[in-house]
Amino acid sequence: MNVPHFLFGVFGNATALFLFLAPTITFKRIIKSKSTEQFSGIPYVMTLLNCLLSAWYGLPFVSKNNILVSTVNGAGSVIEIIYVLIFIIYAPKKEKAKILGLLTLVLTIFAVVALVSLVALHGNARKLFCGCAAAVFSIIMYGSPLSIMRTVIKTKSVEYMPFFLSLFVFLCGTSWFVFGLLGSDPFVAVPNGVGCGLGALQLILYFIYRNNKGEAKKPISAHALEIGPGKVYQEKQLVSNGSHVEQV
């Protein structure tokens, strides 16, 4: 067993789990108020797709020595489906129908990828097909905070970019980047290398503007803690709630 490869995978599991659990603040609020308020359910459905594709890619019959990729993304899939179900329960009728439709589309996409890879592809072709699909959505997920980084630069305030969330994005990206390098797997290394770089940029911005927290007009930390491919949808809610943050 490659011990460093295994250890970085375990550390990656821990940091990724933190990121998956970050939105629990949002859902405690939703359950308590019995309303989804101005939150969007799109990030959770899209992150579910990313987790499903990555978990599938990590299975031994798709790619070797990546079972730790499957464990964390399998756990992430369960967490995200719980978020989506809670959102559907408390969402207004129109929003409920939209999220149900998107969830159906996501599950269909995953089913198609899984079936095609099982029936039509074998060996390296299967790994290439599944790896590309997983890598694309991983890059989208890591790239989602770009808009909030732009907001930090424009407002010169880190009010909506929590330090520990930025730190764990960096640690998660770094650990899986090294894991991918040690395993000679570009489909793990490349997207997480992007995550590592973006996480580092967030930390740099935080230390530049750390003394400028701005005026907390509303308790919107739940919005700030959202991550995932649909992060931009959450930031739009800041504008609709009367925040001074510019819409990107």
Coordinates of C-alpha atoms in Angstrom, one line a residue:
M1 CA 0.0 0.0 0.0
N2 CA 1.2 3.5 -0.8
V3 CA 1.0 5.0 2.6
P4 CA 1.3 8.8 1.7
H5 CA -1.4 8.2 -1.0
F6 CA -3.7 6.6 1.6
L7 CA -3.0 9.3 4.2
F8 CA -3.7 12.2 1.8
G9 CA -6.9 10.4 0.8
V10 CA -8.0 10.1 4.4
F11 CA -7.3 13.8 5.0
G12 CA -9.2 14.7 1.9
N13 CA -12.2 12.7 3.2
A14 CA -12.2 14.7 6.4
T15 CA -11.9 18.1 4.8
A16 CA -14.4 17.3 2.1
L17 CA -16.9 16.1 4.7
F18 CA -16.6 19.5 6.4
L19 CA -17.5 21.3 3.2
F20 CA -20.5 19.0 2.6
L21 CA -21.8 19.6 6.1
A22 CA -21.3 23.4 6.0
P23 CA -24.9 24.1 4.7
T24 CA -26.5 22.4 7.8
I25 CA -26.8 26.0 9.1
T26 CA -29.1 26.8 6.2
F27 CA -31.2 23.7 6.6
K28 CA -31.6 24.2 10.4
R29 CA -33.0 27.6 9.5
I30 CA -35.3 26.2 6.8
I31 CA -36.7 23.5 9.1
K32 CA -37.2 25.9 12.0
S33 CA -39.0 28.4 9.8
K34 CA -40.7 25.7 7.7
S35 CA -39.9 27.8 4.6
T36 CA -37.0 27.9 2.1
E37 CA -37.3 31.7 2.2
Q38 CA -35.0 33.1 -0.5
F39 CA -32.6 30.2 -0.7
S40 CA -32.1 28.3 -3.9
G41 CA -32.1 24.5 -4.1
I42 CA -30.1 24.4 -7.3
P43 CA -26.6 24.2 -5.6
Y44 CA -27.5 21.1 -3.7
V45 CA -28.9 19.3 -6.7
M46 CA -25.9 20.1 -8.8
T47 CA -23.5 19.2 -6.1
L48 CA -25.3 15.9 -5.8
L49 CA -24.5 15.2 -9.5
N50 CA -20.9 16.0 -8.9
C51 CA -20.8 13.6 -5.9
L52 CA -22.5 10.8 -7.8
L53 CA -20.1 11.1 -10.8
S54 CA -17.1 11.3 -8.6
A55 CA -18.2 8.3 -6.4
W56 CA -18.8 6.3 -9.6
Y57 CA -15.4 7.2 -11.0
G58 CA -13.7 6.0 -7.8
L59 CA -15.1 2.5 -7.9
P60 CA -12.5 -0.2 -8.6
F61 CA -14.0 -1.4 -11.9
V62 CA -13.8 2.2 -13.2
S63 CA -10.5 3.4 -11.8
K64 CA -7.9 1.6 -9.6
N65 CA -6.7 2.8 -6.2
N66 CA -9.4 5.5 -5.9
I67 CA -11.8 3.9 -3.4
L68 CA -11.3 6.9 -1.0
V69 CA -12.7 9.1 -3.7
S70 CA -15.8 6.9 -3.7
T71 CA -16.2 6.9 0.1
V72 CA -16.3 10.6 0.6
N73 CA -18.4 11.3 -2.5
G74 CA -20.7 8.5 -1.5
A75 CA -21.2 10.2 1.8
G76 CA -21.6 13.5 0.0
S77 CA -24.3 12.0 -2.2
V78 CA -26.3 10.9 0.9
I79 CA -25.9 14.3 2.5
E80 CA -26.9 16.2 -0.6
I81 CA -29.9 14.1 -1.2
I82 CA -31.1 14.8 2.3
Y83 CA -30.6 18.5 1.7
V84 CA -32.6 18.3 -1.6
L85 CA -35.4 16.3 0.1
I86 CA -35.7 18.8 2.9
F87 CA -35.7 21.7 0.4
I88 CA -38.5 20.0 -1.6
I89 CA -40.6 19.5 1.5
Y90 CA -40.5 23.1 2.5
A91 CA -40.3 24.8 -0.9
P92 CA -43.3 26.7 -2.5
K93 CA -45.2 24.7 -5.1
K94 CA -43.5 26.4 -8.1
E95 CA -40.0 26.0 -6.7
K96 CA -40.8 22.4 -5.6
A97 CA -41.7 21.5 -9.2
K98 CA -38.5 23.1 -10.5
I99 CA -36.2 21.3 -8.1
L100 CA -38.0 18.0 -8.7
G101 CA -37.5 18.5 -12.4
L102 CA -33.8 19.3 -12.0
L103 CA -33.4 16.3 -9.7
T104 CA -34.9 14.0 -12.3
L105 CA -32.5 15.5 -14.9
V106 CA -29.5 15.0 -12.6
L107 CA -30.4 11.4 -11.8
T108 CA -31.0 10.7 -15.5
I109 CA -27.6 12.1 -16.5
F110 CA -25.9 10.0 -13.8
A111 CA -27.8 6.9 -14.9
V112 CA -26.8 7.5 -18.6
V113 CA -23.1 7.9 -17.7
A114 CA -23.2 4.8 -15.5
L115 CA -25.0 2.6 -18.0
V116 CA -22.9 3.8 -21.0
S117 CA -19.7 3.1 -19.0
L118 CA -20.8 -0.3 -18.0
V119 CA -22.3 -1.5 -21.3
A120 CA -20.4 0.2 -24.0
L121 CA -17.0 1.0 -22.5
H122 CA -14.2 -1.0 -21.0
G123 CA -10.7 -0.5 -19.5
N124 CA -9.1 2.9 -20.2
A125 CA -12.1 4.1 -22.3
R126 CA -14.4 3.7 -19.3
K127 CA -12.0 5.5 -17.0
L128 CA -11.6 8.3 -19.6
F129 CA -15.3 8.8 -20.0
C130 CA -16.2 8.7 -16.3
G131 CA -13.1 10.7 -15.3
C132 CA -13.9 13.6 -17.8
A133 CA -17.5 13.8 -16.5
A134 CA -16.5 13.9 -12.9
A135 CA -13.6 16.3 -13.5
V136 CA -15.8 18.8 -15.3
F137 CA -18.3 19.1 -12.5
S138 CA -15.6 19.1 -9.8
I139 CA -14.0 22.2 -11.5
I140 CA -17.4 23.9 -11.7
M141 CA -17.9 23.2 -8.0
Y142 CA -14.5 24.6 -7.0
G143 CA -15.0 27.6 -9.4
S144 CA -18.3 28.6 -7.9
P145 CA -16.8 31.0 -5.2
L146 CA -15.2 33.2 -8.0
S147 CA -18.2 35.6 -7.8
I148 CA -17.9 36.0 -4.0
M149 CA -14.1 36.7 -4.5
R150 CA -15.0 39.4 -6.9
T151 CA -17.4 40.8 -4.4
V152 CA -14.6 40.8 -1.7
I153 CA -12.3 42.8 -4.1
K154 CA -15.0 45.3 -5.0
T155 CA -16.3 45.9 -1.4
K156 CA -12.8 45.4 0.2
S157 CA -14.7 43.4 2.8
V158 CA -14.5 39.7 3.8
E159 CA -17.9 39.8 5.5
Y160 CA -19.3 37.2 3.1
M161 CA -16.3 34.9 2.8
P162 CA -15.8 33.1 6.1
F163 CA -12.1 32.3 6.9
F164 CA -12.6 28.6 7.9
L165 CA -14.7 27.8 4.8
S166 CA -11.9 29.3 2.6
L167 CA -9.3 27.4 4.6
F168 CA -11.1 24.1 4.2
V169 CA -11.6 24.7 0.5
F170 CA -7.8 25.1 0.2
L171 CA -7.0 22.1 2.4
C172 CA -9.5 19.9 0.6
G173 CA -8.2 20.9 -2.9
T174 CA -4.6 20.5 -1.8
S175 CA -5.1 17.0 -0.2
W176 CA -6.9 15.6 -3.2
F177 CA -4.5 17.3 -5.6
V178 CA -1.6 15.5 -3.9
F179 CA -3.6 12.3 -3.8
G180 CA -4.1 12.5 -7.5
L181 CA -0.4 13.2 -8.2
L182 CA 0.7 10.3 -6.0
G183 CA -1.8 8.1 -7.8
S184 CA -0.8 9.4 -11.2
D185 CA -4.5 10.2 -11.9
P186 CA -5.1 13.5 -13.8
F187 CA -8.9 13.2 -13.3
V188 CA -8.3 13.7 -9.6
A189 CA -5.3 15.9 -9.7
V190 CA -6.4 18.5 -12.3
P191 CA -9.8 19.6 -10.8
N192 CA -8.4 19.6 -7.3
G193 CA -5.3 21.5 -8.4
V194 CA -7.8 24.2 -9.5
G195 CA -9.5 23.9 -6.1
C196 CA -6.2 24.3 -4.4
G197 CA -5.3 27.4 -6.4
L198 CA -8.7 29.0 -5.8
G199 CA -8.6 28.2 -2.1
A200 CA -5.2 29.9 -1.9
L201 CA -6.5 33.0 -3.6
Q202 CA -9.4 33.1 -1.2
L203 CA -7.0 33.0 1.8
I204 CA -4.8 35.7 0.2
L205 CA -7.9 37.9 -0.2
Y206 CA -8.9 37.2 3.4
F207 CA -5.6 38.3 4.8
I208 CA -5.6 41.4 2.6
Y209 CA -9.0 42.5 3.7
R210 CA -9.4 40.7 7.0
N211 CA -9.7 44.0 9.0
N212 CA -12.6 45.1 6.8
K213 CA -15.7 43.1 7.9
G214 CA -18.2 45.7 6.7
E215 CA -21.5 46.5 8.4
A216 CA -23.5 43.4 9.2
K217 CA -26.9 44.6 8.2
K218 CA -28.6 41.2 8.4
P219 CA -27.6 37.8 9.8
I220 CA -26.9 36.2 6.5
S221 CA -24.0 33.9 7.4
A222 CA -26.1 30.9 6.1
H223 CA -25.9 32.4 2.6
A224 CA -22.2 33.0 2.9
L225 CA -21.6 29.3 3.9
E226 CA -23.1 28.0 0.7
I227 CA -20.7 26.3 -1.7
G228 CA -21.2 24.3 -4.9
P229 CA -21.9 24.7 -8.6
G230 CA -24.9 27.0 -7.9
K231 CA -23.2 29.3 -5.5
V232 CA -24.0 32.3 -7.7
Y233 CA -27.7 31.6 -7.1
Q234 CA -27.3 32.1 -3.4
E235 CA -25.4 35.4 -3.8
K236 CA -28.3 36.8 -5.9
Q237 CA -30.4 36.3 -2.7
L238 CA -28.1 38.7 -0.9
V239 CA -29.1 41.4 -3.3
S240 CA -32.8 40.6 -3.0
N241 CA -32.6 40.7 0.8
G242 CA -31.3 44.3 0.7
S243 CA -27.6 43.6 1.2
H244 CA -25.0 46.1 -0.2
V245 CA -23.3 43.3 -2.1
E246 CA -23.3 43.8 -5.9
Q247 CA -24.8 41.1 -8.1
V248 CA -22.2 39.5 -10.3

